[in-house]
Coordinates of C-alpha atoms in Angstrom, one line a residue:
X1 CA -58.6 -65.2 -55.0
X2 CA -61.6 -67.5 -55.3
X3 CA -64.4 -68.0 -57.7
X4 CA -67.2 -67.7 -55.1
X5 CA -66.5 -64.1 -54.3
X6 CA -69.5 -63.0 -56.4
X7 CA -72.8 -64.6 -55.6
X8 CA -73.5 -67.6 -57.8
X9 CA -75.9 -67.0 -60.6
X10 CA -78.0 -69.1 -63.0
X11 CA -75.8 -70.1 -66.0
X12 CA -76.4 -72.0 -69.1
X13 CA -75.4 -75.7 -68.5
X14 CA -72.9 -76.7 -71.2
X15 CA -70.5 -79.5 -72.0
X16 CA -66.9 -78.7 -72.8
X17 CA -67.6 -79.1 -76.5
X18 CA -70.0 -76.2 -76.5
X19 CA -67.4 -73.7 -75.5
X20 CA -64.7 -73.9 -78.1
X21 CA -63.4 -77.4 -77.6
X22 CA -61.3 -78.9 -80.4
X23 CA -63.6 -81.5 -82.0
X24 CA -60.7 -83.8 -83.0
X25 CA -61.0 -86.0 -79.9
X26 CA -60.7 -89.5 -81.3
X27 CA -56.9 -89.5 -80.9
X28 CA -57.1 -89.0 -77.1
X29 CA -56.6 -92.0 -74.9
X30 CA -59.1 -91.6 -72.0
X31 CA -59.1 -95.0 -70.3
X32 CA -61.8 -96.3 -68.0
X33 CA -60.8 -96.2 -64.4
X34 CA -62.4 -97.5 -61.2
X35 CA -63.5 -95.1 -58.4
X36 CA -61.1 -94.5 -55.6
X37 CA -61.6 -95.2 -51.9
X38 CA -61.8 -91.6 -50.6
X39 CA -62.0 -90.9 -46.9
X40 CA -64.3 -88.3 -45.5
X41 CA -62.7 -88.8 -42.1
X42 CA -59.4 -87.8 -43.6
X43 CA -60.9 -84.7 -45.1
X44 CA -62.4 -83.7 -41.7
X45 CA -59.4 -84.6 -39.6
X46 CA -56.8 -82.7 -41.8
X47 CA -59.0 -79.7 -42.3
X48 CA -59.8 -79.3 -38.6
X49 CA -56.2 -79.7 -37.6
X50 CA -54.7 -77.3 -40.2
X51 CA -57.3 -74.6 -39.4
X52 CA -57.0 -74.9 -35.6
X53 CA -55.6 -71.9 -33.6
X54 CA -52.5 -74.0 -33.0
X55 CA -51.4 -73.3 -36.6
X56 CA -51.9 -69.5 -36.2
X57 CA -53.4 -69.0 -39.6
X58 CA -50.6 -70.7 -41.5
X59 CA -48.7 -67.6 -42.5
X60 CA -45.4 -68.2 -44.4
X61 CA -42.3 -67.7 -42.3
X62 CA -44.0 -68.1 -38.9
X63 CA -44.2 -70.9 -36.3
X64 CA -47.5 -71.6 -38.0
X65 CA -45.6 -72.6 -41.2
X66 CA -43.2 -74.8 -39.3
X67 CA -46.1 -76.7 -37.8
X68 CA -48.0 -76.9 -41.1
X69 CA -45.0 -78.3 -43.1
X70 CA -44.2 -80.8 -40.4
X71 CA -47.8 -82.0 -40.3
X72 CA -48.1 -82.2 -44.1
X73 CA -44.9 -84.3 -44.3
X74 CA -46.4 -86.6 -41.6
X75 CA -49.7 -86.9 -43.5
X76 CA -48.1 -87.4 -46.9
X77 CA -45.9 -90.1 -45.5
X78 CA -48.9 -91.8 -43.8
X79 CA -50.9 -91.6 -47.0
X80 CA -48.2 -93.7 -48.8
X81 CA -46.3 -91.0 -50.7
X82 CA -42.6 -90.8 -51.3
X83 CA -40.5 -87.6 -50.9
X84 CA -40.9 -85.7 -54.1
X85 CA -37.7 -83.5 -54.3
X86 CA -34.8 -85.9 -54.7
X87 CA -35.3 -87.5 -51.4
X88 CA -36.6 -84.4 -49.6
X89 CA -40.2 -83.6 -48.9
X90 CA -39.7 -79.8 -49.4
X91 CA -38.6 -77.3 -51.9
X92 CA -37.3 -74.0 -50.4
X93 CA -38.9 -70.8 -51.7
X94 CA -36.8 -67.7 -50.9
X95 CA -39.2 -64.9 -49.8
X96 CA -39.0 -61.4 -48.3
X97 CA -41.5 -60.2 -45.8
X98 CA -42.2 -56.5 -45.6
X99 CA -44.4 -55.2 -42.8
X100 CA -45.5 -51.5 -43.1
X101 CA -46.0 -49.6 -39.9
X102 CA -46.4 -46.0 -38.6
X103 CA -48.4 -45.0 -41.6
X104 CA -49.0 -41.3 -42.2
X105 CA -52.2 -40.3 -43.9
X106 CA -52.2 -40.2 -47.7
X107 CA -52.3 -36.5 -48.1
X108 CA -53.8 -35.1 -51.3
X109 CA -52.5 -31.7 -52.2
X110 CA -53.8 -29.2 -54.7
X111 CA -57.5 -29.5 -54.0
X112 CA -59.7 -26.5 -53.6
X113 CA -60.2 -25.9 -49.9
X114 CA -56.9 -27.3 -48.8
X115 CA -55.2 -30.7 -48.4
X116 CA -57.3 -33.9 -48.0
X117 CA -56.0 -36.5 -45.5
X118 CA -57.0 -40.1 -46.3
X119 CA -56.8 -42.4 -43.3
X120 CA -55.0 -45.7 -43.6
X121 CA -57.3 -48.8 -43.8
X122 CA -60.6 -47.0 -43.9
X123 CA -59.8 -44.8 -47.0
X124 CA -56.7 -46.4 -48.5
X125 CA -54.1 -49.1 -48.1
X126 CA -50.6 -49.3 -49.4
X127 CA -47.4 -51.2 -49.3
X128 CA -44.0 -51.1 -50.8
X129 CA -42.4 -53.9 -52.8
X130 CA -39.0 -52.3 -52.3
X131 CA -36.7 -53.6 -49.6
X132 CA -36.3 -50.1 -48.0
X133 CA -36.6 -49.4 -44.3
X134 CA -38.4 -46.0 -45.0
X135 CA -40.9 -45.3 -47.8
X136 CA -41.7 -41.7 -48.6
X137 CA -43.9 -40.4 -51.3
X138 CA -43.7 -36.6 -51.5
X139 CA -45.8 -34.3 -53.7
X140 CA -46.2 -37.0 -56.4
X141 CA -48.4 -35.8 -59.2
X142 CA -51.5 -37.9 -59.7
X143 CA -52.3 -39.0 -63.2
X144 CA -55.4 -41.0 -64.2
X145 CA -54.2 -43.6 -66.7
X146 CA -57.5 -45.4 -67.3
X147 CA -56.9 -49.2 -66.9
X148 CA -53.2 -48.8 -66.8
X149 CA -52.6 -51.1 -69.8
X150 CA -49.8 -51.2 -72.3
X151 CA -50.6 -54.0 -74.8
X152 CA -48.7 -53.5 -78.1
X153 CA -50.3 -56.5 -79.7
X154 CA -53.7 -54.8 -79.2
X155 CA -52.5 -51.4 -80.2
X156 CA -53.5 -50.2 -76.7
X157 CA -51.3 -48.0 -74.5
X158 CA -52.8 -46.0 -71.6
X159 CA -49.4 -44.4 -70.9
X160 CA -48.9 -43.2 -74.5
X161 CA -46.7 -40.1 -74.6
X162 CA -46.5 -39.9 -70.8
X163 CA -43.3 -39.7 -68.7
X164 CA -44.3 -41.2 -65.4
X165 CA -41.1 -40.4 -63.5
X166 CA -42.0 -39.2 -60.0
X167 CA -45.7 -39.4 -60.7
X168 CA -48.4 -41.7 -59.2
X169 CA -50.7 -43.6 -61.6
X170 CA -54.4 -43.8 -60.6
X171 CA -55.8 -46.9 -62.2
X172 CA -59.2 -48.5 -62.7
X173 CA -59.6 -52.1 -61.6
X174 CA -60.3 -54.9 -64.2
X175 CA -60.0 -54.2 -68.0
X176 CA -61.8 -52.1 -70.6
X177 CA -64.3 -54.8 -71.6
X178 CA -65.7 -55.1 -68.1
X179 CA -69.5 -54.9 -68.4
X180 CA -69.7 -56.5 -71.8
X181 CA -72.6 -58.9 -72.4
X182 CA -70.6 -61.4 -74.5
X183 CA -67.1 -62.8 -74.8
X184 CA -66.3 -60.6 -77.8
X185 CA -64.1 -57.6 -77.6
X186 CA -60.4 -56.4 -77.6
X187 CA -60.0 -57.8 -74.1
X188 CA -62.1 -61.0 -74.5
X189 CA -65.4 -59.2 -73.7
X190 CA -66.7 -59.8 -70.3
X191 CA -64.0 -62.4 -69.5
X192 CA -61.2 -60.6 -67.7
X193 CA -57.7 -60.9 -69.2
X194 CA -54.4 -60.8 -67.3
X195 CA -54.3 -57.1 -68.1
X196 CA -57.2 -56.7 -65.6
X197 CA -55.3 -58.2 -62.7
X198 CA -53.8 -55.9 -60.0
X199 CA -50.5 -57.7 -60.2
X200 CA -50.1 -56.7 -63.8
X201 CA -51.1 -53.0 -63.1
X202 CA -48.5 -52.6 -60.5
X203 CA -45.8 -54.3 -62.6
X204 CA -46.7 -52.0 -65.6
X205 CA -46.6 -48.9 -63.5
X206 CA -43.2 -49.9 -62.3
X207 CA -42.0 -50.5 -65.9
X208 CA -43.3 -47.0 -66.8
X209 CA -41.1 -45.5 -64.0
X210 CA -44.0 -44.4 -61.8
X211 CA -43.3 -43.4 -58.2
X212 CA -46.7 -44.8 -57.1
X213 CA -49.7 -46.8 -58.3
X214 CA -53.1 -46.6 -56.7
X215 CA -56.0 -48.8 -57.9
X216 CA -59.5 -47.5 -57.5
X217 CA -61.4 -50.3 -55.7
X218 CA -64.9 -51.1 -57.0
X219 CA -66.6 -54.1 -55.6
X220 CA -68.2 -55.5 -58.8
X221 CA -65.2 -55.3 -61.2
X222 CA -62.8 -56.3 -58.4
X223 CA -65.1 -59.2 -57.4
X224 CA -64.5 -58.6 -53.7
X225 CA -65.3 -55.9 -51.1
X226 CA -63.1 -53.4 -49.4
X227 CA -63.0 -55.6 -46.3
X228 CA -61.0 -58.1 -48.4
X229 CA -58.6 -55.4 -49.5
X230 CA -58.1 -54.1 -46.0
X231 CA -57.5 -57.5 -44.5
X232 CA -55.3 -58.8 -47.3
X233 CA -53.1 -55.7 -47.7
X234 CA -52.5 -54.9 -44.0
X235 CA -49.9 -56.6 -41.9
X236 CA -46.9 -58.6 -43.1
X237 CA -46.7 -59.0 -46.9
X238 CA -44.6 -61.7 -48.5
X239 CA -42.9 -61.4 -51.8
X240 CA -40.5 -63.4 -53.9
X241 CA -36.9 -62.5 -53.4
X242 CA -36.0 -60.2 -56.3
X243 CA -32.2 -60.8 -56.3
X244 CA -29.5 -58.3 -57.2
X245 CA -31.1 -56.9 -60.3
X246 CA -34.8 -56.5 -59.5
X247 CA -37.3 -55.3 -62.0
X248 CA -38.4 -51.6 -61.8
X249 CA -40.8 -51.0 -59.0
X250 CA -42.9 -48.2 -57.7
X251 CA -42.3 -46.8 -54.2
X252 CA -45.9 -47.4 -53.2
X253 CA -48.6 -49.7 -54.5
X254 CA -52.0 -49.2 -53.0
X255 CA -55.8 -49.1 -53.2
X256 CA -58.3 -46.4 -52.6
X257 CA -62.0 -46.7 -51.9
X258 CA -64.2 -45.8 -54.9
X259 CA -66.2 -43.2 -52.9
X260 CA -62.9 -41.6 -51.9
X261 CA -61.7 -41.5 -55.4
X262 CA -64.9 -39.9 -56.6
X263 CA -64.4 -37.2 -53.9
X264 CA -60.8 -36.6 -55.1
X265 CA -61.7 -36.4 -58.8
X266 CA -64.4 -33.9 -57.9
X267 CA -61.9 -31.8 -56.0
X268 CA -59.8 -31.8 -59.2
X269 CA -62.8 -30.7 -61.2
X270 CA -63.2 -34.0 -62.9
X271 CA -65.9 -36.7 -63.0
X272 CA -64.7 -40.2 -62.3
X273 CA -67.7 -41.8 -64.0
X274 CA -67.2 -39.9 -67.2
X275 CA -63.5 -40.6 -67.3
X276 CA -64.0 -44.3 -66.6
X277 CA -66.4 -44.5 -69.6
X278 CA -63.8 -42.7 -71.8
X279 CA -61.1 -45.1 -70.6
X280 CA -62.8 -48.0 -72.3
X281 CA -62.0 -46.7 -75.7
X282 CA -58.7 -47.2 -77.6
X283 CA -56.7 -44.0 -77.8
X284 CA -57.7 -42.8 -74.3
X285 CA -55.2 -40.1 -73.3
X286 CA -54.0 -40.0 -69.7
X287 CA -55.4 -37.2 -67.6
X288 CA -53.3 -35.2 -65.1
X289 CA -55.5 -34.5 -62.1
X290 CA -53.7 -31.4 -60.8
X291 CA -53.4 -33.1 -57.4
X292 CA -50.4 -34.5 -55.6
X293 CA -50.0 -37.4 -53.2
X294 CA -47.8 -37.6 -50.1
X295 CA -47.4 -40.3 -47.5
X296 CA -44.7 -42.1 -45.5
X297 CA -44.3 -45.3 -43.5
X298 CA -41.7 -47.6 -42.0
X299 CA -40.9 -51.1 -43.1
X300 CA -39.7 -54.0 -41.1
X301 CA -37.9 -56.3 -43.5
X302 CA -37.3 -60.0 -43.0
X303 CA -35.8 -62.5 -45.5
X304 CA -36.6 -66.1 -45.1
X305 CA -37.2 -69.4 -46.9
X306 CA -40.7 -70.7 -47.0
X307 CA -41.4 -74.2 -48.2
X308 CA -43.4 -76.1 -50.8
X309 CA -44.2 -79.6 -49.7
X310 CA -43.9 -82.3 -52.5
X311 CA -44.9 -85.9 -52.4
X312 CA -45.3 -88.4 -55.2
X313 CA -46.4 -91.9 -56.2
X314 CA -44.0 -93.2 -58.9
X315 CA -45.5 -94.6 -62.1
X316 CA -45.3 -98.2 -63.0
X317 CA -44.6 -97.8 -66.8
X318 CA -43.8 -94.1 -67.5
X319 CA -42.4 -92.9 -64.2
X320 CA -40.7 -89.9 -65.9
X321 CA -44.1 -88.5 -67.0
X322 CA -46.0 -86.6 -64.3
X323 CA -49.6 -85.7 -63.4
X324 CA -49.8 -82.7 -61.0
X325 CA -52.2 -82.0 -58.1
X326 CA -51.9 -78.6 -56.5
X327 CA -53.3 -76.8 -53.5
X328 CA -51.9 -74.0 -51.3
X329 CA -51.4 -74.6 -47.6
X330 CA -50.9 -71.0 -46.6
X331 CA -53.3 -68.4 -45.2
X332 CA -53.1 -64.9 -43.7
X333 CA -51.9 -65.7 -40.1
X334 CA -52.9 -63.0 -37.7
X335 CA -55.2 -60.4 -39.3
X336 CA -57.7 -57.7 -38.7
X337 CA -59.6 -58.7 -35.6
X338 CA -63.3 -59.7 -35.5
X339 CA -65.5 -57.7 -33.1
X340 CA -64.9 -60.4 -30.5
X341 CA -61.2 -59.8 -30.7
X342 CA -60.3 -63.0 -32.6
X343 CA -57.4 -62.1 -34.9
X344 CA -56.4 -65.5 -36.3
X345 CA -57.5 -66.0 -40.0
X346 CA -57.7 -69.8 -39.7
X347 CA -58.5 -70.4 -43.4
X348 CA -60.5 -73.5 -42.9
X349 CA -62.3 -73.4 -46.2
X350 CA -59.5 -71.4 -47.8
X351 CA -57.5 -73.5 -48.1
X352 CA -57.3 -76.2 -45.4
X353 CA -59.9 -78.0 -47.4
X354 CA -57.9 -78.1 -50.6
X355 CA -54.8 -79.2 -48.7
X356 CA -56.7 -81.9 -47.0
X357 CA -57.9 -83.0 -50.5
X358 CA -54.2 -83.6 -51.5
X359 CA -53.9 -86.0 -48.6
X360 CA -57.2 -87.8 -49.2
X361 CA -56.4 -88.1 -53.0
X362 CA -52.9 -89.4 -52.2
X363 CA -54.4 -92.0 -49.9
X364 CA -56.8 -93.2 -52.5
X365 CA -54.3 -93.4 -55.3
X366 CA -51.8 -95.2 -53.1
X367 CA -54.5 -97.7 -52.1
X368 CA -55.3 -98.3 -55.7
X369 CA -51.7 -99.1 -56.6
X370 CA -49.3 -97.5 -59.0
X371 CA -50.7 -95.7 -62.1
X372 CA -48.7 -95.9 -65.3
X373 CA -47.5 -92.3 -64.9
X374 CA -46.2 -90.7 -61.7
X375 CA -48.7 -88.7 -59.6
X376 CA -47.4 -85.6 -57.9
X377 CA -49.0 -83.9 -54.9
X378 CA -47.7 -80.3 -54.4
X379 CA -48.8 -78.2 -51.4
X380 CA -47.5 -74.7 -52.2
X381 CA -46.8 -71.7 -50.0
X382 CA -47.6 -68.0 -50.4
X383 CA -50.6 -68.2 -52.6
X384 CA -52.3 -65.4 -50.7
X385 CA -49.2 -63.2 -51.4
X386 CA -49.6 -63.6 -55.2
X387 CA -49.1 -67.3 -56.1
X388 CA -45.5 -67.1 -55.0
X389 CA -44.9 -70.8 -54.1
X390 CA -46.5 -72.1 -57.2
X391 CA -44.7 -69.6 -59.4
X392 CA -41.3 -70.5 -57.8
X393 CA -41.9 -74.2 -58.4
X394 CA -43.0 -73.6 -62.0
X395 CA -39.9 -71.5 -62.6
X396 CA -37.7 -74.1 -60.9
X397 CA -39.5 -77.4 -61.5
X398 CA -38.5 -80.5 -59.7
X399 CA -40.2 -82.5 -62.5
X400 CA -39.6 -81.0 -66.0
X401 CA -42.6 -79.1 -67.3
X402 CA -42.2 -80.6 -70.8
X403 CA -42.7 -84.0 -69.1
X404 CA -45.6 -82.8 -66.9
X405 CA -48.8 -84.0 -68.6
X406 CA -51.2 -81.6 -66.9
X407 CA -52.9 -81.3 -63.6
X408 CA -55.7 -80.3 -61.3
X409 CA -55.8 -77.4 -58.8
X410 CA -57.9 -77.3 -55.7
X411 CA -58.6 -74.0 -54.0
X412 CA -61.3 -73.9 -51.3
X413 CA -64.3 -76.3 -51.1
X414 CA -67.5 -74.6 -50.0
X415 CA -69.7 -76.7 -47.8
X416 CA -72.8 -76.4 -49.9
X417 CA -74.0 -80.0 -50.2
X418 CA -74.3 -82.0 -53.4
X419 CA -74.9 -80.2 -56.7
X420 CA -76.2 -81.2 -60.1
X421 CA -73.2 -79.6 -61.8
X422 CA -69.5 -78.7 -61.4
X423 CA -68.2 -75.3 -62.2
X424 CA -65.4 -75.1 -64.8
X425 CA -63.2 -72.0 -64.3
X426 CA -61.9 -71.2 -67.8
X427 CA -63.9 -73.7 -69.9
X428 CA -62.9 -74.5 -73.4
X429 CA -59.2 -73.8 -72.9
X430 CA -57.7 -77.2 -73.2
X431 CA -58.4 -80.9 -74.0
X432 CA -58.5 -81.6 -70.3
X433 CA -62.1 -80.6 -70.5
X434 CA -62.7 -83.8 -72.4
X435 CA -61.2 -85.8 -69.5
X436 CA -63.6 -84.0 -67.3
X437 CA -66.6 -84.8 -69.5
X438 CA -65.6 -88.5 -69.5
X439 CA -65.2 -88.5 -65.7
X440 CA -68.7 -87.0 -65.3
X441 CA -70.4 -89.6 -67.5
X442 CA -71.4 -91.8 -64.6
X443 CA -72.2 -89.0 -62.1
X444 CA -75.4 -87.6 -63.6
X445 CA -73.8 -84.1 -63.4
X446 CA -73.1 -81.5 -66.0
X447 CA -70.5 -78.7 -66.4
X448 CA -71.4 -75.1 -65.8
X449 CA -69.0 -72.5 -67.2
X450 CA -67.9 -69.9 -64.6
X451 CA -70.8 -67.5 -64.4
X452 CA -68.5 -64.6 -63.7
X453 CA -65.8 -64.7 -66.4
X454 CA -65.3 -60.9 -65.8
X455 CA -63.6 -61.7 -62.5
X456 CA -60.7 -63.5 -64.2
X457 CA -60.6 -66.4 -61.8
X458 CA -58.5 -68.5 -64.1
X459 CA -55.6 -66.1 -63.5
X460 CA -56.0 -66.1 -59.7
X461 CA -55.0 -69.4 -58.3
X462 CA -51.9 -71.6 -58.3
X463 CA -52.6 -73.5 -61.5
X464 CA -51.9 -70.2 -63.4
X465 CA -48.2 -70.5 -62.6
X466 CA -48.2 -73.7 -64.6
X467 CA -50.6 -72.6 -67.3
X468 CA -48.7 -69.5 -68.3
X469 CA -45.7 -71.8 -68.8
X470 CA -47.7 -74.1 -71.1
X471 CA -48.8 -76.9 -68.8
X472 CA -52.5 -77.6 -69.2
X473 CA -54.3 -77.3 -65.9
X474 CA -57.9 -77.8 -64.8
X475 CA -59.4 -75.5 -62.3
X476 CA -62.8 -76.8 -61.0
X477 CA -65.1 -75.6 -58.3
X478 CA -68.2 -76.9 -56.6
X479 CA -71.4 -76.7 -58.5
X480 CA -74.0 -73.9 -58.3
X481 CA -77.2 -75.9 -58.9
X482 CA -77.6 -77.6 -55.5
X483 CA -79.7 -80.8 -55.1
X484 CA -81.4 -79.1 -52.2
X485 CA -82.4 -75.6 -53.1
X486 CA -81.1 -75.2 -56.7
X487 CA -79.1 -72.1 -57.8
X488 CA -80.8 -69.8 -55.2
X489 CA -79.4 -72.0 -52.4
X490 CA -76.0 -72.1 -54.1
X491 CA -75.9 -68.3 -54.3
X492 CA -76.9 -68.0 -50.7
X493 CA -74.0 -70.3 -49.5
X494 CA -71.5 -68.3 -51.6
X495 CA -72.8 -65.0 -50.4
X496 CA -72.7 -66.0 -46.8
X497 CA -69.1 -67.2 -47.0
X498 CA -68.0 -64.2 -49.0
X499 CA -69.6 -61.7 -46.6
X500 CA -69.0 -63.3 -43.2
X501 CA -65.9 -65.5 -43.4
X502 CA -63.7 -65.1 -46.5
X503 CA -60.3 -63.8 -45.6
X504 CA -61.5 -63.1 -42.0
X505 CA -61.2 -64.7 -38.6
X506 CA -64.4 -66.6 -38.9
X507 CA -63.3 -68.9 -41.7
X508 CA -63.2 -71.7 -39.1
X509 CA -63.9 -75.4 -39.0
X510 CA -67.4 -76.4 -38.2
X511 CA -68.2 -80.0 -37.1
X512 CA -71.7 -79.6 -38.5
X513 CA -70.6 -79.1 -42.1
X514 CA -72.2 -81.1 -44.9
X515 CA -69.3 -82.8 -46.7
X516 CA -71.4 -84.6 -49.3
X517 CA -70.7 -82.2 -52.1
X518 CA -67.0 -82.0 -51.3
X519 CA -66.7 -85.8 -51.4
X520 CA -68.6 -85.9 -54.8
X521 CA -66.1 -83.4 -56.2
X522 CA -63.2 -85.2 -54.8
X523 CA -64.3 -88.4 -56.5
X524 CA -64.4 -86.5 -59.8
X525 CA -60.8 -85.2 -59.2
X526 CA -59.6 -88.7 -58.5
X527 CA -61.0 -90.1 -61.7
X528 CA -59.6 -87.3 -63.8
X529 CA -56.1 -87.7 -62.2
X530 CA -56.2 -91.4 -62.6
X531 CA -57.3 -91.2 -66.3
X532 CA -54.4 -88.8 -67.0
X533 CA -52.0 -91.0 -65.2
X534 CA -53.1 -94.2 -67.1
X535 CA -53.5 -92.4 -70.4
X536 CA -50.9 -92.5 -73.2
X537 CA -52.0 -89.1 -74.5
X538 CA -50.6 -85.6 -74.0
X539 CA -53.6 -83.2 -73.9
X540 CA -52.8 -79.8 -75.3
X541 CA -54.4 -76.3 -75.2
X542 CA -57.1 -75.7 -77.8
X543 CA -56.2 -73.9 -81.0
X544 CA -56.2 -70.1 -80.4
X545 CA -55.7 -70.4 -76.6
X546 CA -53.1 -67.9 -75.2
X547 CA -51.0 -70.7 -73.8
X548 CA -50.8 -73.1 -76.7
X549 CA -47.8 -71.6 -78.4
X550 CA -45.8 -71.9 -75.2
X551 CA -46.7 -75.6 -74.8
X552 CA -45.9 -76.3 -78.4
X553 CA -42.5 -74.6 -78.1
X554 CA -41.8 -76.5 -74.9
X555 CA -42.8 -79.8 -76.5
X556 CA -40.3 -79.2 -79.3
X557 CA -37.4 -79.2 -76.9
X558 CA -35.1 -82.1 -76.5
X559 CA -36.3 -84.8 -74.1
X560 CA -39.9 -83.5 -74.0
X561 CA -42.4 -86.2 -73.3
X562 CA -45.2 -84.2 -74.9
X563 CA -43.1 -84.0 -78.1
X564 CA -42.6 -87.8 -78.4

């Protein structure tokens, strides 16, 4: 999911040091580097080709993937890269595709006046993570479990004293601090934690033994509308292969519209608004609703191997130390049709642009000659299915993580024109912010912290797979204060994309796009990557960051470059 899903807003312009940066910076080696020769023509050509109908929306495991992978290998080789996986351009990623069909309504029993039938897509969506041909949920008791969080280190357990066997958890989106005005609170105030992510909520419901888990969709705390849920959760769904001993999983994971949930709570004699307020407090007790849920659907199951594409430029002095560049090549394939019948989600902005950036950066670095450290360019699969390709690589790294210096992730470039700033998603987390500040010195631009920390965007793109394993990663986005029109214009561009193209068939290449802002950002990414590759330092997470302990432990292992 992308940072621009909420309209841009005016934010205080800060440097990295203003948001918790470790002041001990004099030990960091941040060398001067020359600008790279970056090709706008390459950006246009690769973006247009990858987002053409020929590639069918680039869904993993389809002919669109085959064409995408072949094309990226061709472009990586043309850019001057070498195969990055022991002589191969690809890393196989074992996946399972489950396609639900023949959905019965979600029938709510126990309500006054008789059963309530909720229609698939318009009222609710649901899938199964289980590799079962038939999914059946029958008279499963609905229990409101607040935010569905079990966090022992915070003394917080929304499932306290509850046996969820056979029951369905009804869960609020985001976490209890949503709506806070500051970054203070048990769940980092207004900044969403991982406990607020839907992935966590389904996993925890499974660990609790629930038969089902239904999240109540609400546009503001979710940071996207129901149209995104409907499009993303219908059709084929890819998952990581779970092996012979899979973790506990529910039978059904789904979403329900907030207005529908309000109607169901009222039918149970409850007020959703009042219970939602109560759920923000520690010690909230789960509330049985006196209702049941029943549904059924069939599943077509297909196992296949998708592919990450990996290219590299070997370093001249420390070739066994690596600087990572990541972007996801995949999109949604065929999806909910537009009114004109177009059913290909081309994903031009999301994320043909980021994938094209890998190629353009590789070209520029190759043209500049070898850096001291090796530069890695990783185009990952199945981001739209839950960061699966990035997570598989990080769990099975070609280049050891304790010898990976850090990296930059690129996920969707909005065509907004040049900006006075650059947005930092998750500012103040690591010393990489200092490299960003140095790279910005000659640009007459400033950093803007993500104006919507409540959306938890740092946990929602491919860099997170590396970060949670200790590798410092920067996630930057285009600026919000546009040269032409300021923050109001930036908000309008973001809103237009969110409402009319994001995760829909109209995210298509436009030959009239203004690439000036994209190329400015790309130049920044080049300088940061080159500085890291020519540096002798190993930037770490800042003191108190959630990922620092993992990095420190990894750096203490034998052969770790960061521990040298």
